[in-house]
């Protein structure tokens, strides 16, 4: 049994193993007989294949129904340029990169990521969850050397890649504040007390303090006020 990958819209020809072109054979797709319009001698011809034609194709010898050939057809697409994003939400520990494809390929894809800091190759440690994500540990703080991240996606029908180049400080973006609570101030109906906590992912708020911005408006007004 083989796996055969074909692009959506392609014309596909399948040979019945080593059988001659004029041999008497029977083809099935997922157990259902393929009738005369799909046959050219012992060859099976599929025109302009689509996703619904993925499945197991089997060829049998004549009336004996002796299995001569079997293949699993996977119809899909080569990958488009992947979408790559890198961000540091736990500065100064490091940063992570995550990625996805803009459109599905319907067949398995392999992602490879390379990270270069100046002339040094760095290891991007894969996260278990989410799976399309890895993280880099900073080797030095306040580096002026740019990072270059290249992501390559490959499947049986093609490959594509994208590259980001950035400075360390340009991707620092904290997660949002946590435990945000607004409650009325006793005996003062026109005031609210708002409290919050630093994001738990921010490792060192003393050395790298965060600045918070608050905006608010009464529901009857369209204009926001800022603190």
GROMACS .gro file of C-alpha atoms in nm:
model
  227
    1UNK     CA    1   0.000   0.000   0.000
    2UNK     CA    2   0.128   0.345  -0.097
    3UNK     CA    3   0.036   0.702  -0.018
    4UNK     CA    4   0.003   0.924  -0.324
    5UNK     CA    5  -0.020   1.303  -0.287
    6UNK     CA    6  -0.182   1.508  -0.563
    7UNK     CA    7  -0.269   1.875  -0.597
    8UNK     CA    8  -0.632   1.991  -0.614
    9UNK     CA    9  -0.724   2.026  -0.983
   10UNK     CA   10  -0.458   1.786  -1.110
   11UNK     CA   11  -0.517   1.495  -1.349
   12UNK     CA   12  -0.412   1.167  -1.187
   13UNK     CA   13  -0.319   0.841  -1.356
   14UNK     CA   14  -0.287   0.522  -1.151
   15UNK     CA   15  -0.127   0.204  -1.285
   16UNK     CA   16  -0.238  -0.134  -1.159
   17UNK     CA   17   0.103  -0.234  -1.025
   18UNK     CA   18   0.296  -0.433  -1.287
   19UNK     CA   19  -0.016  -0.536  -1.485
   20UNK     CA   20  -0.013  -0.476  -1.862
   21UNK     CA   21  -0.215  -0.187  -2.003
   22UNK     CA   22  -0.461  -0.424  -2.174
   23UNK     CA   23  -0.503  -0.655  -1.872
   24UNK     CA   24  -0.855  -0.709  -1.738
   25UNK     CA   25  -0.874  -0.539  -1.400
   26UNK     CA   26  -1.128  -0.393  -1.157
   27UNK     CA   27  -1.071  -0.072  -0.963
   28UNK     CA   28  -1.245   0.032  -0.640
   29UNK     CA   29  -1.244   0.360  -0.447
   30UNK     CA   30  -1.312   0.313  -0.075
   31UNK     CA   31  -1.465  -0.025  -0.161
   32UNK     CA   32  -1.695   0.106  -0.438
   33UNK     CA   33  -1.642  -0.008  -0.799
   34UNK     CA   34  -1.507   0.255  -1.041
   35UNK     CA   35  -1.697   0.233  -1.369
   36UNK     CA   36  -1.591   0.258  -1.735
   37UNK     CA   37  -1.550   0.641  -1.774
   38UNK     CA   38  -1.256   0.633  -1.529
   39UNK     CA   39  -1.066   0.352  -1.707
   40UNK     CA   40  -0.811   0.360  -1.985
   41UNK     CA   41  -0.716  -0.003  -2.032
   42UNK     CA   42  -0.599  -0.113  -1.689
   43UNK     CA   43  -0.514   0.245  -1.589
   44UNK     CA   44  -0.742   0.454  -1.367
   45UNK     CA   45  -0.775   0.816  -1.482
   46UNK     CA   46  -0.905   1.089  -1.250
   47UNK     CA   47  -0.953   1.432  -1.406
   48UNK     CA   48  -0.939   1.759  -1.209
   49UNK     CA   49  -0.935   1.588  -0.869
   50UNK     CA   50  -1.092   1.755  -0.565
   51UNK     CA   51  -1.079   1.694  -0.191
   52UNK     CA   52  -1.370   1.450  -0.197
   53UNK     CA   53  -1.164   1.205  -0.406
   54UNK     CA   54  -0.912   1.141  -0.129
   55UNK     CA   55  -0.931   0.780  -0.018
   56UNK     CA   56  -0.811   0.424  -0.075
   57UNK     CA   57  -0.792   0.300  -0.434
   58UNK     CA   58  -0.748  -0.072  -0.504
   59UNK     CA   59  -0.691  -0.266  -0.826
   60UNK     CA   60  -0.784  -0.633  -0.864
   61UNK     CA   61  -0.691  -0.884  -1.134
   62UNK     CA   62  -0.976  -0.985  -1.362
   63UNK     CA   63  -1.251  -1.204  -1.225
   64UNK     CA   64  -1.027  -1.362  -0.960
   65UNK     CA   65  -1.039  -1.041  -0.751
   66UNK     CA   66  -0.675  -1.094  -0.660
   67UNK     CA   67  -0.546  -0.766  -0.516
   68UNK     CA   68  -0.262  -0.635  -0.736
   69UNK     CA   69  -0.218  -0.277  -0.622
   70UNK     CA   70  -0.341  -0.040  -0.352
   71UNK     CA   71  -0.276   0.328  -0.286
   72UNK     CA   72  -0.413   0.592  -0.053
   73UNK     CA   73  -0.474   0.913  -0.248
   74UNK     CA   74  -0.435   1.236  -0.051
   75UNK     CA   75  -0.557   1.543  -0.240
   76UNK     CA   76  -0.432   1.875  -0.108
   77UNK     CA   77  -0.245   2.195  -0.177
   78UNK     CA   78   0.116   2.317  -0.144
   79UNK     CA   79   0.153   2.557   0.150
   80UNK     CA   80   0.114   2.931   0.111
   81UNK     CA   81   0.355   3.168   0.287
   82UNK     CA   82   0.318   3.102   0.661
   83UNK     CA   83   0.219   3.376   0.906
   84UNK     CA   84   0.493   3.425   1.169
   85UNK     CA   85   0.479   3.636   1.485
   86UNK     CA   86   0.746   3.685   1.755
   87UNK     CA   87   0.681   3.855   2.088
   88UNK     CA   88   0.841   3.896   2.431
   89UNK     CA   89   0.577   3.887   2.704
   90UNK     CA   90   0.823   3.793   2.981
   91UNK     CA   91   1.110   4.033   2.924
   92UNK     CA   92   1.400   3.998   3.005
   93UNK     CA   93   1.380   3.618   2.997
   94UNK     CA   94   1.330   3.578   2.622
   95UNK     CA   95   1.066   3.570   2.353
   96UNK     CA   96   0.845   3.323   2.172
   97UNK     CA   97   0.749   3.278   1.808
   98UNK     CA   98   0.421   3.133   1.687
   99UNK     CA   99   0.297   3.056   1.340
  100UNK     CA  100   0.007   2.931   1.130
  101UNK     CA  101  -0.088   2.887   0.766
  102UNK     CA  102  -0.326   3.140   0.608
  103UNK     CA  103  -0.517   2.858   0.435
  104UNK     CA  104  -0.533   2.482   0.501
  105UNK     CA  105  -0.343   2.236   0.282
  106UNK     CA  106  -0.549   1.927   0.378
  107UNK     CA  107  -0.231   1.716   0.396
  108UNK     CA  108   0.042   1.691   0.662
  109UNK     CA  109   0.284   1.983   0.694
  110UNK     CA  110   0.627   2.005   0.858
  111UNK     CA  111   0.748   2.333   1.010
  112UNK     CA  112   1.114   2.417   1.065
  113UNK     CA  113   1.226   2.736   1.236
  114UNK     CA  114   1.574   2.886   1.252
  115UNK     CA  115   1.678   3.175   1.476
  116UNK     CA  116   2.002   3.365   1.419
  117UNK     CA  117   2.134   3.635   1.653
  118UNK     CA  118   2.411   3.809   1.466
  119UNK     CA  119   2.620   3.511   1.354
  120UNK     CA  120   2.501   3.274   1.627
  121UNK     CA  121   2.241   3.002   1.564
  122UNK     CA  122   1.999   2.971   1.855
  123UNK     CA  123   1.773   2.689   1.964
  124UNK     CA  124   1.400   2.759   1.960
  125UNK     CA  125   1.255   2.516   2.212
  126UNK     CA  126   0.920   2.378   2.097
  127UNK     CA  127   0.625   2.420   2.333
  128UNK     CA  128   0.396   2.123   2.390
  129UNK     CA  129   0.090   2.351   2.390
  130UNK     CA  130   0.024   2.531   2.166
  131UNK     CA  131   0.207   2.309   1.920
  132UNK     CA  132   0.292   2.579   1.662
  133UNK     CA  133   0.504   2.776   1.905
  134UNK     CA  134   0.862   2.780   2.038
  135UNK     CA  135   1.060   3.004   2.271
  136UNK     CA  136   1.408   3.157   2.281
  137UNK     CA  137   1.606   3.244   2.591
  138UNK     CA  138   1.789   3.578   2.573
  139UNK     CA  139   2.165   3.531   2.587
  140UNK     CA  140   2.237   3.895   2.670
  141UNK     CA  141   2.028   4.193   2.771
  142UNK     CA  142   2.008   4.519   2.581
  143UNK     CA  143   2.169   4.363   2.275
  144UNK     CA  144   2.181   4.589   1.970
  145UNK     CA  145   2.228   4.290   1.737
  146UNK     CA  146   1.918   4.201   1.540
  147UNK     CA  147   1.743   3.866   1.548
  148UNK     CA  148   1.657   3.689   1.222
  149UNK     CA  149   1.385   3.423   1.235
  150UNK     CA  150   1.305   3.208   0.932
  151UNK     CA  151   1.013   2.967   0.923
  152UNK     CA  152   0.989   2.705   0.646
  153UNK     CA  153   0.680   2.491   0.589
  154UNK     CA  154   0.704   2.180   0.372
  155UNK     CA  155   0.457   1.919   0.254
  156UNK     CA  156   0.455   1.656  -0.019
  157UNK     CA  157   0.339   1.911  -0.277
  158UNK     CA  158   0.574   2.202  -0.209
  159UNK     CA  159   0.734   2.439   0.040
  160UNK     CA  160   0.723   2.804   0.140
  161UNK     CA  161   0.892   3.028   0.395
  162UNK     CA  162   0.887   3.367   0.563
  163UNK     CA  163   1.151   3.567   0.752
  164UNK     CA  164   1.132   3.827   1.029
  165UNK     CA  165   1.422   4.054   1.130
  166UNK     CA  166   1.385   4.264   1.445
  167UNK     CA  167   1.555   4.430   1.739
  168UNK     CA  168   1.512   4.281   2.085
  169UNK     CA  169   1.317   4.580   2.224
  170UNK     CA  170   1.082   4.603   1.924
  171UNK     CA  171   0.888   4.286   2.016
  172UNK     CA  172   0.845   4.349   2.390
  173UNK     CA  173   0.473   4.344   2.461
  174UNK     CA  174   0.340   4.255   2.807
  175UNK     CA  175   0.029   4.048   2.854
  176UNK     CA  176  -0.276   4.240   2.981
  177UNK     CA  177  -0.319   4.320   3.350
  178UNK     CA  178  -0.491   4.056   3.561
  179UNK     CA  179  -0.763   4.056   3.826
  180UNK     CA  180  -0.913   4.384   3.707
  181UNK     CA  181  -1.189   4.484   3.951
  182UNK     CA  182  -1.411   4.793   3.955
  183UNK     CA  183  -1.623   4.855   4.263
  184UNK     CA  184  -1.821   5.151   4.398
  185UNK     CA  185  -1.672   5.380   4.660
  186UNK     CA  186  -1.896   5.382   4.971
  187UNK     CA  187  -2.097   5.701   5.020
  188UNK     CA  188  -1.972   5.843   4.692
  189UNK     CA  189  -2.201   5.737   4.405
  190UNK     CA  190  -1.997   5.924   4.141
  191UNK     CA  191  -1.670   5.738   4.207
  192UNK     CA  192  -1.535   5.392   4.128
  193UNK     CA  193  -1.228   5.224   4.266
  194UNK     CA  194  -1.042   5.018   4.006
  195UNK     CA  195  -0.768   4.773   4.102
  196UNK     CA  196  -0.554   4.529   3.905
  197UNK     CA  197  -0.240   4.318   3.922
  198UNK     CA  198   0.063   4.286   3.702
  199UNK     CA  199   0.041   4.007   3.443
  200UNK     CA  200   0.176   3.693   3.606
  201UNK     CA  201   0.395   3.629   3.299
  202UNK     CA  202   0.595   3.951   3.362
  203UNK     CA  203   0.891   3.822   3.567
  204UNK     CA  204   1.055   4.133   3.713
  205UNK     CA  205   0.822   4.432   3.758
  206UNK     CA  206   1.069   4.599   3.994
  207UNK     CA  207   1.353   4.616   3.744
  208UNK     CA  208   1.120   4.658   3.446
  209UNK     CA  209   0.813   4.841   3.579
  210UNK     CA  210   0.498   4.850   3.371
  211UNK     CA  211   0.290   5.158   3.299
  212UNK     CA  212  -0.088   5.119   3.295
  213UNK     CA  213  -0.347   5.318   3.106
  214UNK     CA  214  -0.712   5.321   3.204
  215UNK     CA  215  -0.993   5.447   2.988
  216UNK     CA  216  -1.356   5.472   3.087
  217UNK     CA  217  -1.687   5.627   2.987
  218UNK     CA  218  -2.045   5.632   3.112
  219UNK     CA  219  -2.265   5.418   2.885
  220UNK     CA  220  -2.469   5.722   2.782
  221UNK     CA  221  -2.159   5.898   2.641
  222UNK     CA  222  -1.953   5.813   2.335
  223UNK     CA  223  -1.634   5.984   2.449
  224UNK     CA  224  -1.369   5.796   2.646
  225UNK     CA  225  -1.171   5.951   2.930
  226UNK     CA  226  -0.817   5.839   3.003
  227UNK     CA  227  -0.614   5.801   3.321
   0.00000   0.00000   0.00000
